[in-house]
Coordinates of C-alpha atoms in Angstrom, one line a residue:
M1 CA 2.1 7.7 -3.6
Q2 CA 4.9 9.9 -3.9
D3 CA 6.3 9.0 -0.3
L4 CA 5.9 5.5 -1.0
L5 CA 8.1 5.4 -3.9
N6 CA 11.0 6.3 -1.6
E7 CA 10.0 4.7 1.7
L8 CA 8.1 1.3 0.8
T9 CA 9.0 -2.1 -0.6
L10 CA 6.5 -4.3 -1.5
V11 CA 7.2 -8.1 -1.2
T12 CA 5.1 -10.8 -2.5
V13 CA 5.7 -14.5 -2.0
T14 CA 4.3 -17.1 -4.6
Y15 CA 4.1 -20.7 -4.9
N16 CA 2.1 -21.8 -8.0
S17 CA 0.1 -18.9 -7.4
A18 CA -0.7 -18.0 -11.2
Q19 CA -4.6 -18.3 -10.7
V20 CA -4.6 -15.1 -8.1
L21 CA -1.2 -13.2 -8.9
P22 CA -2.7 -11.4 -12.3
A23 CA -5.7 -9.8 -10.1
H24 CA -3.1 -9.2 -7.3
I25 CA -0.9 -7.0 -9.3
A26 CA -3.7 -5.5 -11.3
S27 CA -5.4 -4.5 -7.7
L28 CA -2.5 -1.8 -7.3
R29 CA -2.1 -1.2 -10.9
E30 CA -5.3 0.0 -11.3
T31 CA -5.6 2.2 -8.1
A32 CA -2.2 3.9 -8.4
T33 CA -2.3 7.5 -9.2
T34 CA 1.4 7.6 -9.7
A35 CA 4.4 5.6 -10.4
M36 CA 4.5 2.3 -8.0
P37 CA 7.1 1.8 -5.1
R38 CA 9.4 -1.2 -5.7
W39 CA 7.7 -4.6 -5.8
I40 CA 9.4 -8.2 -5.4
V41 CA 7.8 -11.1 -6.2
V42 CA 9.7 -13.9 -4.3
D43 CA 9.0 -17.3 -6.2
N44 CA 9.4 -20.5 -4.3
A45 CA 10.4 -22.4 -7.5
S46 CA 6.8 -22.5 -9.0
T47 CA 6.1 -24.7 -12.0
D48 CA 3.1 -23.0 -13.1
A49 CA 2.8 -19.7 -15.3
T50 CA 4.2 -17.5 -12.5
D51 CA 7.3 -16.6 -14.3
A52 CA 5.4 -15.5 -17.5
I53 CA 3.1 -13.4 -15.3
V54 CA 5.7 -11.6 -13.9
A55 CA 7.6 -10.9 -17.0
A56 CA 4.3 -9.4 -18.4
N57 CA 4.3 -7.0 -15.5
G58 CA 8.0 -6.1 -15.8
N59 CA 7.4 -2.6 -15.9
C60 CA 6.1 -2.6 -12.2
V61 CA 7.1 -5.9 -10.7
E62 CA 10.6 -7.9 -10.4
M63 CA 11.4 -11.4 -9.8
L64 CA 13.5 -12.9 -7.1
K65 CA 13.2 -16.7 -7.8
S66 CA 14.4 -19.4 -5.6
E67 CA 15.3 -22.8 -6.7
K68 CA 13.5 -24.6 -4.4
N69 CA 10.6 -24.1 -2.2
L70 CA 11.9 -22.2 1.0
G71 CA 8.5 -22.0 2.8
F72 CA 6.8 -18.6 3.3
G73 CA 8.9 -17.3 6.3
A74 CA 12.3 -17.8 4.5
A75 CA 11.1 -16.3 1.0
C76 CA 9.8 -13.3 2.9
N77 CA 13.2 -12.7 4.5
L78 CA 14.8 -13.0 1.0
G79 CA 12.6 -10.3 -0.2
I80 CA 13.1 -7.9 3.0
H81 CA 16.7 -8.4 3.1
A82 CA 16.9 -7.5 -0.9
S83 CA 14.9 -4.2 0.0
K84 CA 16.8 -1.1 0.7
T85 CA 13.7 1.2 2.1
R86 CA 13.0 1.5 5.7
Y87 CA 9.6 0.0 5.1
V88 CA 8.3 -3.3 3.8
M89 CA 5.2 -5.0 3.0
V90 CA 5.2 -8.7 2.8
L91 CA 2.3 -10.2 1.2
N92 CA 0.1 -13.2 0.0
P93 CA -0.6 -13.3 -3.6
D94 CA -4.5 -13.6 -2.8
T95 CA -4.7 -10.5 -1.4
Q96 CA -6.3 -7.0 -3.3
L97 CA -4.5 -4.0 -2.5
S98 CA -5.1 -0.3 -3.3
E99 CA -3.1 2.6 -2.9
A100 CA -5.0 4.4 -0.5
A101 CA -4.9 1.5 1.9
I102 CA -1.2 1.3 1.5
D103 CA -0.8 5.1 2.1
Q104 CA -2.8 4.6 5.5
L105 CA -1.3 1.8 6.7
L106 CA 2.1 3.3 6.4
A107 CA 0.7 6.4 8.2
E108 CA -0.8 4.4 11.1
L109 CA 2.4 2.8 11.7
K110 CA 4.6 5.9 11.6
N111 CA 2.0 7.7 13.9
R112 CA 1.9 4.9 16.3
D113 CA 5.7 4.2 16.2
A114 CA 5.0 0.6 15.5
A115 CA 7.3 -2.2 14.4
I116 CA 4.6 -3.9 12.7
A117 CA 1.2 -3.5 11.5
G118 CA -1.6 -5.3 9.7
P119 CA -4.8 -4.3 8.1
A120 CA -8.3 -5.8 8.3
L121 CA -8.5 -9.0 5.9
E122 CA -12.1 -8.5 5.3
P123 CA -14.4 -5.4 5.7
E124 CA -15.2 -4.8 9.7
A125 CA -17.6 -2.7 11.3
D126 CA -15.0 -1.7 14.0
K127 CA -12.6 0.6 12.9
S128 CA -10.3 0.6 15.8
I129 CA -6.5 0.7 15.8
V130 CA -5.3 -1.9 18.7
D131 CA -2.2 -3.4 20.1
A132 CA -2.0 -7.0 19.1
P133 CA -0.4 -10.4 20.3
W134 CA 0.1 -11.1 16.7
L135 CA -1.3 -10.7 13.3
V136 CA -2.1 -12.8 10.0
G137 CA 0.8 -13.0 7.8
A138 CA -1.1 -12.3 4.5
V139 CA -0.4 -8.8 5.0
L140 CA 2.6 -7.5 7.2
L141 CA 4.0 -3.9 7.4
F142 CA 7.4 -4.0 9.0
D143 CA 9.4 -0.8 10.1
T144 CA 12.9 -2.5 9.5
Q145 CA 14.6 0.2 11.7
L146 CA 13.0 -1.3 14.5
M147 CA 12.8 -4.9 13.5
N148 CA 16.5 -5.4 12.2
P149 CA 17.7 -5.8 15.9
V150 CA 15.1 -8.3 16.5
G151 CA 15.1 -10.2 13.1
Y152 CA 12.1 -11.1 10.9
F153 CA 10.9 -14.8 10.2
D154 CA 12.3 -17.8 12.0
E155 CA 12.9 -20.3 8.9
R156 CA 12.3 -23.4 11.1
F157 CA 8.7 -22.7 10.6
F158 CA 8.2 -23.7 6.6
L159 CA 4.5 -22.9 6.8
Y160 CA 2.4 -21.4 9.4
E161 CA 3.0 -20.0 13.2
E162 CA 5.9 -17.8 11.5
D163 CA 3.6 -14.7 11.7
K164 CA 2.3 -15.5 15.4
D165 CA 6.4 -16.0 16.1
V166 CA 7.7 -12.7 14.5
C167 CA 4.9 -10.8 16.3
K168 CA 5.6 -12.5 19.5
C169 CA 9.3 -11.5 19.3
A170 CA 8.4 -8.0 18.9
N171 CA 6.2 -7.7 21.4
D172 CA 8.9 -9.6 23.8
A173 CA 11.1 -6.6 22.4
G174 CA 9.0 -4.2 23.6
L175 CA 8.3 -3.3 20.1
K176 CA 4.4 -2.4 19.2
V177 CA 2.4 -4.5 16.7
I178 CA -0.8 -3.1 15.8
H179 CA -4.2 -4.2 14.1
C180 CA -5.3 -1.3 12.1
R181 CA -8.9 -2.5 11.7
N182 CA -9.7 0.9 10.0
V183 CA -7.7 -0.4 6.9
S184 CA -9.0 -3.0 4.6
I185 CA -6.7 -5.2 2.4
P186 CA -8.8 -8.1 1.4
H187 CA -7.4 -11.5 1.2
V188 CA -9.2 -14.5 -0.5
G189 CA -7.7 -16.9 2.4
G190 CA -6.3 -20.4 0.8
A191 CA -6.3 -19.1 -2.6
S192 CA -2.4 -18.5 -2.9
T193 CA -1.6 -22.4 -4.2
V194 CA -3.7 -24.7 -6.2
R195 CA -5.2 -27.3 -3.7
N196 CA -4.9 -31.1 -4.5
K197 CA -4.6 -34.2 -1.9
T198 CA -1.0 -34.1 -2.2
V199 CA -0.9 -30.2 -1.0
N200 CA -3.7 -30.5 1.3
K201 CA -1.3 -33.5 3.3
F202 CA 1.7 -31.3 2.9
I203 CA -0.2 -27.9 4.5
H204 CA -1.7 -30.1 7.5
F205 CA 1.8 -31.7 7.9
H206 CA 3.4 -28.0 8.5
K207 CA 0.4 -26.8 10.7
G208 CA 1.2 -29.8 13.2
R209 CA 4.9 -29.2 13.0
S210 CA 5.0 -25.6 13.4
Y211 CA 2.4 -26.0 16.4
A212 CA 5.1 -28.0 18.0
L213 CA 8.1 -26.0 16.9
Y214 CA 6.3 -22.6 18.4
A215 CA 5.2 -24.6 21.7
R216 CA 8.6 -25.4 22.4
K217 CA 10.2 -22.3 21.2
H218 CA 8.2 -20.1 23.5
E219 CA 8.1 -23.1 26.3
L220 CA 4.4 -23.5 26.4
G221 CA 4.8 -27.2 27.8
E222 CA 4.8 -30.4 26.4
K223 CA 1.1 -30.8 27.8
V224 CA 0.3 -28.2 25.0
I225 CA 1.6 -30.3 22.5
E226 CA -0.1 -33.8 23.7
A227 CA -3.5 -32.0 23.9
Y228 CA -3.2 -31.1 20.4
V229 CA -1.9 -34.5 19.5
R230 CA -5.1 -36.0 21.3
S231 CA -7.6 -33.6 19.8
N232 CA -6.5 -34.8 16.5
K233 CA -6.5 -38.4 17.4
K234 CA -10.2 -38.0 18.3
R235 CA -10.6 -36.3 14.8
M236 CA -9.3 -39.4 13.0
N237 CA -11.7 -41.7 15.3
F238 CA -14.9 -39.4 14.6
A239 CA -13.7 -39.4 10.9
L240 CA -13.5 -43.3 10.8
L241 CA -17.0 -43.4 12.1
T242 CA -18.4 -41.0 9.7
F243 CA -16.5 -41.9 6.6
G244 CA -14.7 -38.6 6.5
V245 CA -11.6 -39.4 4.4
A246 CA -10.5 -36.3 4.1
R247 CA -10.7 -35.2 7.7
Y248 CA -9.0 -38.3 8.8
A249 CA -6.3 -37.4 6.4
R250 CA -5.6 -33.8 7.8
A251 CA -5.8 -35.1 11.4
K252 CA -3.3 -37.6 10.6
A253 CA -0.9 -35.3 8.8
K254 CA -0.9 -32.7 11.5
I255 CA 0.2 -35.6 14.0
Q256 CA 2.8 -36.8 11.4
G257 CA 4.1 -33.1 11.6
V258 CA 4.1 -32.9 15.4
N259 CA 6.2 -36.3 15.6
S260 CA 8.8 -34.9 12.8
A261 CA 9.3 -31.8 15.1
R262 CA 10.5 -34.1 18.1

């Protein structure tokens, strides 16, 4: 990991992620054979035990705390701009790291002169490395020398679509975005924040809002947005017939998100 010390910064974004953060930090600590690279936890004003967890691991991680919840992309930007290395890896706190996987992903990025690389987020039989239109934001490795002129996350996207957007912007600029299926960094998915009815409504509101923002930014046409709204109205009607209270709430929140972006 010696090269990583000088070349790479890790940025983990948290929001009430105390349930998964200890295992996330331990996954790399337990596989590191030497000192670890700089690791910044950007916290979106959590109210759980996140501060205490970072303090307890202060020998390997540091905290950059926001006074309010900025959203995923804006928090990533804070961490990227605070880094001083050429390569920056942004992470969800429900991912499981290893020294070998990080080394390999960085090597693939360099070997292919790519601007962004992402790993397999669950084990795959296909070990190919392919150019990708977009990657899931749970793990994204950036070459800042290539990406600085393009920029990073559009902060209008509070949650969702920001990963698709940054990859499209890189591809549109003629840069390579690669999916390295030969590198495995497992992602639990949906475990970064404790879920309840309020959180679920918030999440689906931003799914709808970000969908509309992305469609308009990249000129996909109003018909695409209208089709999305119609689809969710059908889900609401079906949920009423089947007493699917949670499904009804999710679809309704998405439509409200779309309407907020008009």
